[in-house]
Coordinates of C-alpha atoms in Angstrom, one line a residue:
Chain A
M20 CA 10.6 33.5 -16.0
K21 CA 11.5 34.4 -12.2
E22 CA 13.9 31.1 -13.1
Q23 CA 15.3 32.5 -15.9
V24 CA 16.3 35.9 -14.5
L25 CA 17.6 33.8 -11.9
H26 CA 19.4 31.8 -14.2
L27 CA 21.2 35.0 -16.6
L28 CA 22.3 36.5 -12.9
K29 CA 23.9 32.7 -11.9
K30 CA 25.7 33.0 -15.0
Q31 CA 27.2 36.2 -14.3
Q32 CA 27.7 35.2 -10.5
S33 CA 30.2 37.8 -9.3
E34 CA 29.3 40.5 -12.2
F35 CA 26.6 42.8 -12.8
V36 CA 24.1 42.1 -15.2
S37 CA 22.3 45.2 -17.2
G38 CA 18.7 45.3 -16.7
E39 CA 18.6 46.2 -20.4
L40 CA 20.4 42.7 -20.9
I41 CA 17.8 41.2 -19.0
C42 CA 15.1 42.8 -20.9
K43 CA 16.2 42.2 -24.0
N44 CA 17.0 38.2 -23.3
L45 CA 13.1 37.5 -22.0
G46 CA 11.3 40.1 -24.1
V47 CA 10.1 41.8 -21.2
S48 CA 9.8 45.3 -19.9
R49 CA 11.7 46.9 -17.0
T50 CA 9.0 46.9 -14.8
A51 CA 8.8 42.8 -15.1
V52 CA 12.6 42.5 -14.6
W53 CA 12.1 44.5 -10.9
K54 CA 9.2 42.6 -10.2
H55 CA 11.0 39.4 -10.8
I56 CA 14.2 40.5 -8.8
Q57 CA 11.3 41.6 -6.1
A58 CA 10.2 38.1 -6.1
L59 CA 13.8 36.5 -5.8
R60 CA 14.7 38.6 -3.0
A61 CA 11.5 37.9 -1.0
E62 CA 12.7 34.2 -1.3
G63 CA 15.8 35.1 0.2
Y64 CA 18.0 36.2 -2.7
E65 CA 20.3 38.6 -2.1
I66 CA 20.7 40.7 -5.2
V67 CA 22.9 44.1 -5.2
S68 CA 21.1 46.4 -8.0
Q69 CA 23.6 49.7 -9.0
P70 CA 22.4 52.4 -11.1
R71 CA 23.6 51.5 -14.4
A72 CA 25.2 48.6 -13.6
G73 CA 22.2 46.5 -13.2
Y74 CA 21.5 43.4 -10.8
R75 CA 24.1 41.1 -9.3
L76 CA 23.6 38.1 -7.4
A77 CA 25.5 38.4 -4.0
G78 CA 23.9 35.4 -2.2
V79 CA 21.8 32.3 -2.8
P80 CA 19.7 31.2 0.3
D81 CA 20.1 28.0 1.8
R82 CA 16.8 26.8 0.6
L83 CA 16.0 23.4 -1.3
Y84 CA 13.8 25.7 -3.8
P85 CA 12.8 23.8 -7.2
Q86 CA 15.5 25.7 -9.0
E87 CA 18.5 25.5 -7.1
I88 CA 17.9 21.7 -7.1
L89 CA 17.4 21.6 -10.9
S90 CA 19.9 23.6 -11.7
G91 CA 22.7 21.7 -12.9
L92 CA 21.0 18.5 -11.5
K93 CA 22.0 15.2 -14.1
T94 CA 19.4 13.2 -13.8
E95 CA 16.4 11.6 -16.8
F96 CA 13.6 11.3 -14.6
M97 CA 14.6 11.0 -10.8
G98 CA 13.6 14.9 -9.3
R99 CA 12.5 16.3 -12.2
R100 CA 9.5 17.5 -11.2
I101 CA 9.9 19.1 -7.5
F102 CA 7.1 19.5 -4.9
Y103 CA 8.4 22.1 -2.7
F104 CA 7.0 22.7 0.6
A105 CA 8.5 25.4 3.4
Q106 CA 6.5 23.5 5.9
A107 CA 4.9 19.9 5.7
P108 CA 3.5 17.6 8.0
S109 CA 5.4 14.8 6.4
T110 CA 6.8 14.2 2.9
N111 CA 5.8 10.6 3.2
V112 CA 1.9 11.3 3.8
L113 CA 1.9 14.4 0.9
A114 CA 3.7 12.0 -1.6
R115 CA 1.2 9.4 -1.3
E116 CA -1.3 12.1 -2.4
L117 CA 0.3 13.3 -5.0
A118 CA 0.9 9.7 -6.2
L119 CA -2.9 9.3 -6.4
A120 CA -3.3 12.4 -7.9
G121 CA -1.1 11.3 -10.3
A122 CA 2.6 12.3 -9.9
P123 CA 5.3 11.4 -12.4
D124 CA 7.9 8.7 -11.6
G125 CA 10.8 10.2 -10.0
A126 CA 8.8 13.2 -8.6
L127 CA 10.2 14.5 -5.0
V128 CA 8.7 16.1 -2.4
V129 CA 10.8 18.2 -0.5
A130 CA 10.1 20.1 2.9
E131 CA 12.7 22.8 4.4
E132 CA 10.7 21.4 7.8
Q133 CA 8.5 18.3 8.9
T134 CA 6.0 18.9 11.9
G135 CA 5.0 15.3 11.9
G136 CA 8.2 13.4 10.4
R137 CA 8.0 10.0 10.6
G138 CA 10.1 7.0 11.2
R139 CA 9.4 3.3 10.7
L140 CA 7.0 1.4 12.9
G141 CA 5.2 4.7 13.2
R142 CA 7.8 6.2 15.2
G143 CA 8.6 10.0 15.1
W144 CA 11.6 11.4 13.1
F145 CA 13.5 15.2 14.4
S146 CA 13.0 17.3 11.4
P147 CA 13.7 21.0 12.0
A148 CA 13.8 23.7 9.8
G149 CA 16.6 24.3 6.6
K150 CA 18.8 21.7 9.2
G151 CA 18.4 18.7 6.9
I152 CA 16.8 17.0 4.0
W153 CA 13.2 15.7 4.7
C154 CA 12.3 14.3 1.1
S155 CA 10.2 11.8 -0.6
L156 CA 10.4 10.1 -4.1
I157 CA 7.6 8.7 -6.1
L158 CA 8.3 5.6 -8.0
Y159 CA 6.1 3.2 -9.9
P160 CA 8.7 0.4 -10.1
P161 CA 7.4 -2.6 -12.9
V162 CA 8.1 -5.2 -10.2
N163 CA 5.6 -6.8 -7.7
P164 CA 5.6 -6.3 -4.1
A165 CA 7.4 -8.8 -2.9
A166 CA 10.3 -7.8 -4.9
A167 CA 10.2 -4.1 -3.9
P168 CA 12.1 -4.3 0.1
P169 CA 15.7 -4.5 -1.8
L170 CA 14.7 -1.0 -2.2
T171 CA 15.2 0.2 0.9
M172 CA 18.8 -0.7 0.8
L173 CA 19.2 0.5 -2.3
T174 CA 18.2 3.9 -1.0
A175 CA 21.1 3.6 1.9
V176 CA 23.5 2.8 -0.9
A177 CA 22.3 6.2 -3.0
V178 CA 22.6 8.1 0.4
A179 CA 26.1 6.9 1.5
R180 CA 27.6 7.8 -1.9
A181 CA 26.1 11.0 -2.0
V182 CA 27.3 11.8 1.2
R183 CA 31.0 10.7 0.4
L184 CA 31.1 12.9 -2.3
V185 CA 29.8 15.8 -0.9
A186 CA 30.6 15.5 2.7
G187 CA 33.8 13.7 2.1
L188 CA 32.5 11.3 5.1
A189 CA 32.1 7.8 4.8
P190 CA 28.7 6.4 6.3
G191 CA 28.4 2.7 7.1
I192 CA 25.7 1.0 6.7
K193 CA 23.7 -0.9 9.2
W194 CA 21.7 -3.7 7.9
P195 CA 19.0 -3.1 6.7
N196 CA 19.2 0.7 6.0
D197 CA 20.5 2.9 8.8
L198 CA 23.5 5.2 8.0
L199 CA 25.9 5.5 10.7
L200 CA 28.5 8.0 11.3
E201 CA 30.8 7.6 14.9
G202 CA 27.8 5.2 15.6
K203 CA 25.5 7.3 15.3
K204 CA 22.6 7.8 12.8
I205 CA 22.9 10.0 10.2
C206 CA 19.8 8.9 8.1
G207 CA 16.7 7.2 8.1
I208 CA 14.6 5.5 5.2
L209 CA 11.1 4.8 5.3
T210 CA 9.7 3.3 2.3
E211 CA 5.8 2.6 1.5
M212 CA 3.8 1.6 -0.6
S213 CA 0.3 0.6 -2.3
A214 CA 0.3 -2.6 -4.3
E215 CA -2.3 -5.4 -5.7
M216 CA -0.9 -8.8 -5.1
E217 CA 1.0 -8.4 -8.3
R218 CA 1.5 -5.1 -9.2
I219 CA 2.8 -1.8 -7.1
N220 CA 0.4 1.0 -7.7
Y221 CA 2.8 3.2 -6.4
L222 CA 6.1 3.3 -3.9
I223 CA 6.9 6.3 -1.9
I224 CA 11.1 6.4 -0.6
G225 CA 10.9 8.8 2.2
T226 CA 14.4 9.8 3.4
G227 CA 15.5 12.0 6.2
I228 CA 19.3 13.3 6.5
N229 CA 20.6 15.0 9.2
V230 CA 22.8 17.6 7.9
N231 CA 23.6 20.8 9.6
I232 CA 21.4 20.0 12.6
E233 CA 23.6 21.4 15.8
N234 CA 21.5 20.1 18.5
F235 CA 19.6 17.1 18.9
P236 CA 16.6 17.0 21.6
G237 CA 16.6 14.8 24.9
E238 CA 17.2 11.1 24.0
I239 CA 17.8 11.6 20.4
A240 CA 21.4 12.6 21.1
N241 CA 22.3 9.5 22.1
A242 CA 21.2 7.9 18.9
A243 CA 21.8 10.7 16.1
T244 CA 24.4 13.0 14.7
S245 CA 24.5 15.1 11.7
L246 CA 27.1 15.4 8.8
K247 CA 27.9 18.9 10.4
A248 CA 28.9 17.5 13.5
C249 CA 31.1 15.1 11.9
A250 CA 32.8 16.7 8.9
G251 CA 33.4 20.2 10.9
R252 CA 31.5 22.4 8.6
T253 CA 28.5 23.0 7.2
V254 CA 27.3 21.0 3.8
S255 CA 25.6 22.0 1.3
R256 CA 21.9 20.4 1.0
V257 CA 21.2 21.5 -2.4
E258 CA 24.7 19.7 -3.9
L259 CA 23.9 16.8 -1.3
L260 CA 20.4 16.1 -2.4
Q261 CA 21.3 16.4 -6.3
A262 CA 24.4 13.9 -5.6
Y263 CA 21.5 11.5 -3.7
L264 CA 19.3 12.0 -6.6
Q265 CA 21.8 11.0 -9.2
E266 CA 23.2 8.2 -7.4
M267 CA 19.5 7.2 -6.9
E268 CA 18.8 7.3 -10.6
Q269 CA 21.6 5.0 -11.5
L270 CA 21.3 2.5 -8.9
Y271 CA 17.6 2.3 -9.7
R272 CA 17.9 1.5 -13.2
I273 CA 20.6 -0.7 -12.9
W274 CA 18.5 -2.6 -10.0
I275 CA 15.3 -3.1 -12.8
K276 CA 17.8 -3.8 -15.5
E277 CA 20.0 -6.1 -13.8
G278 CA 18.2 -7.5 -10.7
F279 CA 19.3 -6.5 -7.0
A280 CA 22.8 -8.6 -7.2
P281 CA 25.0 -5.8 -8.2
V282 CA 23.1 -3.0 -5.7
L283 CA 23.7 -5.8 -2.6
K284 CA 27.3 -6.0 -3.6
L285 CA 28.2 -2.4 -3.6
W286 CA 25.3 -2.5 0.0
K287 CA 27.8 -5.0 1.5
D288 CA 30.9 -3.1 1.1
L289 CA 29.2 -0.3 3.1
C290 CA 27.8 -2.6 5.4
V291 CA 29.2 -2.5 8.9
T292 CA 27.0 -4.8 10.9
L293 CA 28.4 -8.4 9.1
Q294 CA 30.8 -10.7 10.5
R295 CA 30.2 -9.6 13.9
P296 CA 28.2 -10.6 16.8
V297 CA 25.0 -8.9 16.8
R298 CA 21.5 -8.7 18.3
V299 CA 18.3 -8.7 16.3
S300 CA 15.1 -7.1 18.2
S301 CA 12.0 -7.7 16.6
L302 CA 8.3 -7.1 17.4
K303 CA 8.2 -10.8 18.3
E304 CA 11.7 -11.5 19.5
S305 CA 15.3 -10.9 20.3
I306 CA 17.9 -13.0 19.4
E307 CA 21.8 -13.1 19.3
G308 CA 24.2 -14.5 16.8
W309 CA 26.9 -14.3 14.2
A310 CA 25.5 -11.8 11.6
E311 CA 27.2 -14.1 8.5
D312 CA 25.8 -12.5 5.3
V313 CA 22.5 -11.1 3.9
D314 CA 20.9 -13.3 0.9
E315 CA 20.0 -12.3 -2.1
E316 CA 16.7 -10.7 -1.0
G317 CA 18.2 -8.8 1.5
N318 CA 17.9 -11.0 4.5
L319 CA 20.0 -11.4 7.1
V320 CA 21.8 -14.6 7.4
L321 CA 22.0 -14.6 11.4
R322 CA 24.2 -17.7 12.9
L323 CA 22.8 -18.9 16.4
A324 CA 24.9 -20.3 19.2
D325 CA 23.1 -23.8 18.4
G326 CA 25.0 -23.7 15.1
T327 CA 21.7 -23.2 13.1
V328 CA 21.2 -20.6 10.4
R329 CA 18.2 -18.1 10.6
H330 CA 17.1 -15.5 7.4
I331 CA 15.4 -12.6 9.0
T332 CA 13.2 -10.4 7.1
A333 CA 13.0 -7.2 9.5
G334 CA 14.5 -6.5 12.7
E335 CA 16.9 -3.7 14.4
V336 CA 20.4 -4.8 14.8
S337 CA 22.5 -4.0 17.7
L338 CA 26.2 -4.7 17.7
R339 CA 27.7 -6.5 20.8
P340 CA 30.6 -7.1 22.5
F341 CA 32.8 -10.0 21.2
Chain B
M21 CA -33.3 -0.1 19.2
K22 CA -34.8 -0.8 15.7
E23 CA -32.5 -3.9 15.3
Q24 CA -33.7 -4.9 19.0
V25 CA -37.6 -4.8 17.7
L26 CA -36.7 -6.7 14.6
H27 CA -35.2 -9.0 16.8
L28 CA -38.1 -9.6 18.6
L29 CA -40.2 -9.9 15.3
K30 CA -38.2 -12.7 14.1
K31 CA -38.1 -14.5 16.9
Q32 CA -41.9 -15.0 16.8
Q33 CA -41.5 -14.9 13.1
S34 CA -44.8 -16.0 11.7
E35 CA -46.8 -15.3 14.9
F36 CA -48.3 -11.7 16.2
V37 CA -45.7 -10.0 18.7
S38 CA -48.3 -7.4 20.8
G39 CA -47.2 -3.7 20.7
E40 CA -46.9 -4.2 24.3
L41 CA -45.2 -6.7 24.9
I42 CA -42.2 -5.2 22.9
C43 CA -43.0 -1.8 24.8
K44 CA -41.8 -4.1 27.9
N45 CA -39.2 -5.7 26.7
L46 CA -37.7 -2.5 25.5
G47 CA -38.5 -0.1 28.1
V48 CA -40.0 2.4 25.4
S49 CA -43.5 3.6 24.7
R50 CA -45.8 2.8 22.3
T51 CA -45.3 5.6 20.1
A52 CA -41.7 5.0 19.9
V53 CA -42.3 1.1 19.0
W54 CA -44.3 2.6 16.2
K55 CA -41.6 4.5 14.8
H56 CA -39.1 1.6 15.0
I57 CA -41.9 -0.1 12.8
Q58 CA -42.1 2.2 10.2
A59 CA -38.4 2.8 10.0
L60 CA -38.3 -0.9 9.4
R61 CA -41.1 -0.8 6.7
A62 CA -39.0 1.9 5.0
E63 CA -36.4 -0.4 4.7
G64 CA -38.6 -3.0 3.3
Y65 CA -39.3 -4.9 5.7
E66 CA -43.1 -6.3 5.3
I67 CA -45.0 -6.1 8.8
V68 CA -48.2 -6.6 9.4
S69 CA -49.9 -4.5 12.1
Q70 CA -53.3 -5.8 13.8
P71 CA -55.7 -4.0 16.0
R72 CA -55.2 -5.9 19.3
A73 CA -53.1 -8.4 18.2
G74 CA -49.8 -6.4 17.2
Y75 CA -47.1 -6.9 14.8
R76 CA -46.3 -9.4 12.5
L77 CA -42.9 -10.2 10.3
A78 CA -44.5 -11.2 6.9
G79 CA -41.4 -10.7 4.9
V80 CA -37.5 -9.6 4.9
P81 CA -36.0 -7.6 2.0
D82 CA -33.4 -8.8 -0.2
R83 CA -30.7 -6.7 1.2
L84 CA -27.3 -7.0 2.6
Y85 CA -28.3 -4.8 6.1
P86 CA -25.9 -5.2 8.9
Q87 CA -28.7 -6.4 11.0
E88 CA -29.3 -9.4 8.5
I89 CA -25.5 -10.5 8.2
L90 CA -24.9 -10.1 11.8
S91 CA -28.5 -12.2 12.9
G92 CA -26.7 -15.9 13.3
L93 CA -23.3 -14.6 12.1
K94 CA -20.8 -17.0 14.0
T95 CA -17.3 -15.3 13.7
E96 CA -15.3 -13.3 16.3
F97 CA -14.3 -10.6 14.7
M98 CA -14.6 -11.3 10.7
G99 CA -17.6 -8.8 9.5
R100 CA -18.3 -7.8 13.4
R101 CA -18.3 -4.5 12.2
I102 CA -20.1 -3.5 9.0
F103 CA -20.2 -0.4 6.7
Y104 CA -23.3 -0.9 4.6
F105 CA -24.0 1.4 1.3
A106 CA -26.8 1.3 -0.9
Q107 CA -24.4 2.4 -3.6
A108 CA -20.8 2.7 -3.4
P109 CA -18.4 4.1 -6.1
S110 CA -16.0 1.1 -5.3
T111 CA -15.8 -0.8 -1.7
N112 CA -12.2 -1.3 -2.0
V113 CA -11.9 2.4 -2.3
L114 CA -14.0 3.0 0.7
A115 CA -12.5 0.1 2.3
R116 CA -9.5 2.1 2.2
E117 CA -10.3 5.3 3.6
L118 CA -12.4 3.5 6.5
A119 CA -8.8 1.8 7.1
L120 CA -6.7 5.2 7.3
A121 CA -9.9 6.6 9.9
G122 CA -9.1 3.3 12.1
A123 CA -11.3 0.5 11.2
P124 CA -11.5 -2.6 13.3
D125 CA -9.9 -5.7 12.1
G126 CA -12.2 -7.5 10.1
A127 CA -14.2 -4.9 9.5
L128 CA -16.7 -5.3 6.2
V129 CA -18.0 -2.7 3.8
V130 CA -20.6 -3.9 1.4
A131 CA -22.8 -2.1 -1.2
E132 CA -26.0 -3.5 -3.0
E133 CA -24.3 -1.4 -6.1
Q134 CA -21.1 -0.6 -7.3
T135 CA -20.9 2.4 -9.7
G136 CA -16.9 1.8 -10.4
G137 CA -16.4 -1.5 -9.5
R138 CA -13.1 -2.6 -10.0
G139 CA -11.2 -5.8 -10.9
R140 CA -7.2 -6.8 -11.1
L141 CA -5.2 -4.6 -13.1
G142 CA -7.1 -1.9 -13.5
R143 CA -10.0 -3.6 -15.2
G144 CA -14.0 -2.8 -14.5
W145 CA -16.4 -5.5 -12.7
F146 CA -19.8 -5.3 -13.3
S147 CA -21.7 -4.8 -9.9
P148 CA -25.8 -4.4 -10.6
A149 CA -27.8 -3.5 -7.8
G150 CA -29.0 -6.1 -5.2
K151 CA -27.5 -9.0 -7.6
G152 CA -24.2 -9.9 -5.6
I153 CA -22.1 -9.9 -3.2
W154 CA -19.9 -6.3 -3.5
C155 CA -17.8 -6.4 -0.1
S156 CA -14.6 -5.6 0.8
L157 CA -12.8 -6.8 4.4
I158 CA -10.3 -4.9 6.2
L159 CA -7.5 -6.7 7.7
Y160 CA -4.5 -6.0 9.6
P161 CA -2.8 -9.2 9.3
P162 CA 0.8 -9.5 11.2
V163 CA 3.0 -10.6 8.5
N164 CA 5.4 -8.8 6.2
P165 CA 4.0 -7.5 2.7
A166 CA 6.1 -10.1 1.1
A167 CA 4.2 -13.0 2.7
A168 CA 0.6 -11.4 1.9
P169 CA 0.0 -13.0 -1.8
P170 CA -1.3 -16.3 -0.6
L171 CA -4.3 -14.1 1.1
T172 CA -5.9 -14.1 -2.4
M173 CA -5.5 -17.6 -2.9
L174 CA -7.3 -18.2 0.5
T175 CA -10.1 -15.9 0.0
A176 CA -10.6 -17.9 -3.4
V177 CA -10.9 -21.2 -0.7
A178 CA -13.5 -19.4 1.3
V179 CA -15.5 -18.0 -1.3
A180 CA -15.8 -21.8 -3.2
R181 CA -16.6 -23.4 0.1
A182 CA -19.2 -21.0 1.2
V183 CA -20.3 -21.4 -2.5
R184 CA -20.4 -25.0 -1.9
L185 CA -22.4 -24.4 1.4
V186 CA -25.1 -22.4 0.4
A187 CA -25.8 -23.0 -3.1
G188 CA -24.8 -26.5 -3.4
L189 CA -22.5 -26.0 -6.2
A190 CA -19.0 -26.8 -6.3
P191 CA -16.8 -24.0 -8.3
G192 CA -13.5 -24.5 -9.1
I193 CA -10.7 -22.5 -8.5
K194 CA -8.2 -21.2 -11.7
W195 CA -4.9 -20.6 -10.5
P196 CA -4.2 -18.1 -8.5
N197 CA -7.7 -16.9 -7.3
D198 CA -10.6 -16.9 -10.0
L199 CA -13.3 -19.1 -9.2
L200 CA -15.4 -20.8 -12.2
L201 CA -18.7 -22.5 -12.8
E202 CA -19.4 -23.7 -16.1
G203 CA -16.1 -22.4 -17.2
K204 CA -17.0 -18.9 -16.5
K205 CA -16.5 -16.4 -14.0
I206 CA -18.5 -16.6 -10.9
C207 CA -16.5 -14.6 -8.3
G208 CA -13.2 -12.2 -8.5
I209 CA -10.7 -10.9 -5.9
L210 CA -8.8 -7.7 -5.3
T211 CA -6.1 -7.7 -3.1
E212 CA -4.9 -4.3 -2.4
M213 CA -2.8 -3.6 0.6
S214 CA -0.6 -0.5 2.1
A215 CA 2.4 -1.3 3.7
E216 CA 6.2 -0.6 4.9
M217 CA 8.9 -3.1 3.9
E218 CA 8.5 -4.7 7.3
R219 CA 4.8 -4.6 7.9
I220 CA 1.4 -4.2 6.5
N221 CA -0.7 -1.0 7.6
Y222 CA -3.7 -2.4 6.3
L223 CA -4.5 -5.1 3.6
I224 CA -8.1 -5.2 2.0
I225 CA -9.8 -7.8 0.2
G226 CA -12.2 -6.8 -2.2
T227 CA -14.6 -9.9 -3.3
G228 CA -17.4 -9.6 -6.0
I229 CA -19.7 -12.4 -6.1
N230 CA -22.3 -12.9 -9.1
V231 CA -25.1 -14.1 -6.9
N232 CA -28.5 -13.6 -9.1
I233 CA -27.6 -11.9 -11.8
E234 CA -29.4 -13.0 -14.9
N235 CA -28.2 -10.8 -17.9
F236 CA -24.7 -10.1 -18.4
P237 CA -24.2 -7.2 -20.7
G238 CA -22.1 -7.5 -23.9
E239 CA -18.6 -9.1 -23.8
I240 CA -18.9 -10.1 -20.1
A241 CA -22.0 -13.0 -20.9
N242 CA -19.0 -14.9 -22.4
A243 CA -16.6 -14.7 -19.5
A244 CA -19.0 -14.5 -16.6
T245 CA -22.1 -16.5 -15.0
S246 CA -24.3 -16.6 -11.5
L247 CA -25.0 -18.5 -9.1
K248 CA -28.1 -18.4 -10.1
A249 CA -27.8 -19.2 -13.7
C250 CA -26.1 -22.8 -12.4
A251 CA -28.2 -23.4 -9.6
G252 CA -31.4 -22.8 -11.3
R253 CA -32.5 -20.6 -8.2
T254 CA -32.1 -17.7 -6.4
V255 CA -29.5 -17.9 -3.9
S256 CA -30.0 -15.9 -0.2
R257 CA -27.1 -13.2 -0.6
V258 CA -26.9 -12.9 3.3
E259 CA -26.5 -16.7 3.7
L260 CA -23.6 -16.8 1.3
L261 CA -21.8 -13.4 2.9
Q262 CA -22.0 -14.8 6.0
A263 CA -20.8 -18.4 5.2
Y264 CA -17.9 -16.3 3.4
L265 CA -17.4 -14.8 6.4
Q266 CA -17.5 -17.7 8.7
E267 CA -15.1 -19.6 6.4
M268 CA -12.8 -16.8 5.9
E269 CA -12.1 -16.3 9.6
Q270 CA -11.6 -20.3 10.0
L271 CA -8.9 -19.9 7.2
Y272 CA -7.4 -16.6 8.3
R273 CA -6.7 -18.1 11.4
I274 CA -5.0 -21.3 10.3
W275 CA -2.8 -19.1 8.3
I276 CA -1.8 -16.9 10.4
K277 CA -0.9 -19.7 13.2
E278 CA 0.0 -22.3 10.9
G279 CA 1.1 -20.9 7.5
F280 CA 0.0 -21.3 4.1
A281 CA 0.7 -25.0 3.5
P282 CA -2.5 -26.2 5.4
V283 CA -4.6 -23.6 3.5
L284 CA -2.7 -24.7 0.0
K285 CA -3.5 -27.9 0.4
L286 CA -7.3 -26.9 0.5
W287 CA -6.6 -24.7 -2.6
K288 CA -5.4 -27.0 -4.5
D289 CA -8.3 -30.1 -4.1
L290 CA -10.5 -27.3 -5.5
C291 CA -8.2 -25.9 -8.5
V292 CA -8.8 -26.9 -11.6
T293 CA -5.8 -25.6 -14.1
L294 CA -3.5 -28.0 -12.4
Q295 CA -2.0 -31.3 -14.3
R296 CA -3.4 -29.6 -17.8
P297 CA -1.5 -28.0 -20.6
V298 CA -2.1 -24.2 -20.3
R299 CA -0.9 -21.0 -21.4
V300 CA 0.0 -18.3 -19.2
S301 CA 0.2 -14.4 -19.8
S302 CA 1.3 -11.5 -18.7
L303 CA 2.2 -8.0 -19.0
K304 CA 5.5 -9.0 -20.5
E305 CA 4.9 -12.4 -22.1
S306 CA 2.6 -15.2 -22.8
I307 CA 3.9 -18.6 -22.4
E308 CA 2.6 -22.1 -22.8
G309 CA 3.3 -25.2 -20.8
W310 CA 2.3 -28.0 -18.4
A311 CA 0.5 -26.4 -15.4
E312 CA 2.4 -29.1 -13.1
D313 CA 2.1 -27.4 -9.6
V314 CA 1.9 -24.7 -7.1
D315 CA 4.6 -24.0 -4.7
E316 CA 4.4 -23.4 -1.3
E317 CA 4.3 -19.5 -1.9
G318 CA 1.5 -20.0 -4.3
N319 CA 3.5 -19.7 -7.4
L320 CA 2.7 -21.5 -10.8
V321 CA 5.2 -24.1 -11.3
L322 CA 5.1 -24.5 -15.4
R323 CA 6.9 -27.1 -17.2
L324 CA 8.0 -25.8 -20.8
A325 CA 8.2 -27.6 -23.8
D326 CA 12.2 -27.8 -23.5
G327 CA 11.7 -29.4 -19.8
T328 CA 12.5 -26.6 -17.8
V329 CA 10.3 -25.7 -15.0
R330 CA 9.4 -21.8 -14.3
H331 CA 7.9 -20.6 -10.8
I332 CA 5.3 -18.0 -12.0
T333 CA 4.1 -15.2 -9.6
A334 CA 1.4 -13.5 -11.7
G335 CA -0.3 -14.2 -14.9
E336 CA -3.6 -14.8 -16.6
V337 CA -4.0 -18.4 -17.3
S338 CA -6.1 -19.8 -19.9
L339 CA -6.4 -23.7 -20.9
R340 CA -5.5 -25.1 -24.0
P341 CA -6.5 -28.1 -25.7
F342 CA -4.0 -30.7 -24.9

């Protein structure tokens, strides 16, 4: 009901909507309308009220509220069910619990702030309140676990396309799924799954996008930047999240239907670590070579100094001078 | 301490051990010894006590108690930490919780009875009290998730070898991991994992071995049998579980060090569904062909009637007449 009041106000944007009209439209009393207005104000909506004129929406809070995300979202299942948290330890951890509890395919967990944001390999992820998109998608892809890794690369493509659309910036992808602007990270992706050997129980794609962060603490400042810092203006988190969900749904469907090849093509166009000398570090070793290509499973094809070729499944790429 | 009392009694098996000797050995009072004896009796140990002579162990209960499994177990890490339950909903579910709580590599969860035993693809698994080995191993293999599926086949080899050793029976493997005796199932394996795209958080191998079951209810009777039914005698669950853990550790180490090839060779020697006409059913389709081989990743190589070859990742094999 609160959402419907908001919807009516939004439809008239800069004009007043009479309390009477709202009552009629929603079939509720004046008092009920007033209560919903109060609730919306408590959420941060600026609503001007004027005797006889009614109510006018004067400002929308910078929050990733479900009603804001859903308003105008053009997807069929991605993000249609949203679990919103002002603060969460980690959206991936909550998403896991929600998946076990039966959350629907494409459900989105979003938090304004993560107190224990996690990156790959147990690292942390800086997730200050209201400054980024810290979210996790719950998916049930009908593929076996060995086919899942490309999903992370697909997600990188979805975020890159959303960033281009909404912020007018063109991030490059560092194999396999880091998004860079001016050589620094603007997005990290952490995909986790629970699986039997022949099917995936559920899969969680956690995404951290540095949207409007102005200052990164300590070491992080050397490795990370934000869309705001690069674009020189505040970027709408709601619009960016909507664009991400839309791109994601489109690419996910292509992947399920046609496989990874068409998505990999898009990924390669965005990649900035191919056809260059690189160093790849993993837990086991660190090797240098020429990043020749990425194979159809998403492995990095690295040509070593001795001419031999290695297909690398996982690792951290750093660019090295020619 | 209770375990040490038991150890002293076992060392003398059919002879009496004086209460005084136990007191001295363990440095505790007579009353303390008596309390431990009572505790052992409560667990089902038959202990005869005789004035002046002391205590004699007359019978060991048919239970998978940690002290029984650990007594004489020749492994370094597999099954060294045991979580025992008289009754559990599902050892895999408990193992998952224990893994999240930091259970060590090779930890074993074992239950006398499962009230919600689970098989692959959400099916149930008949797990009556005291009649089988219903257990789960918690492992942290240092491989990426795509390399994990062979572990299920490795487990089938370990169980087959343990059954041969302890029960003198020679089960055949039906691709990928069912163990058959007289054409019926004696063991099911359910492997589950939690993973990021480039590393496994934890992996659970659930094993259900039908050891001394005499009657299977309804439909199950057509598809399953037990070691007791085939061997014509009761088989020691403790010895079988020990043998399984020992075989498992040995094969697991080979796999980690040398890869899947040497294990696959053993698997092939035990397989009874190769070089025959088969039907393979999956959620998507059902196809017939000649089971020509298994490739190095464990996929079934199926030659179809038109001469083409398919590499099949998952499915249910049924033998069909020539």
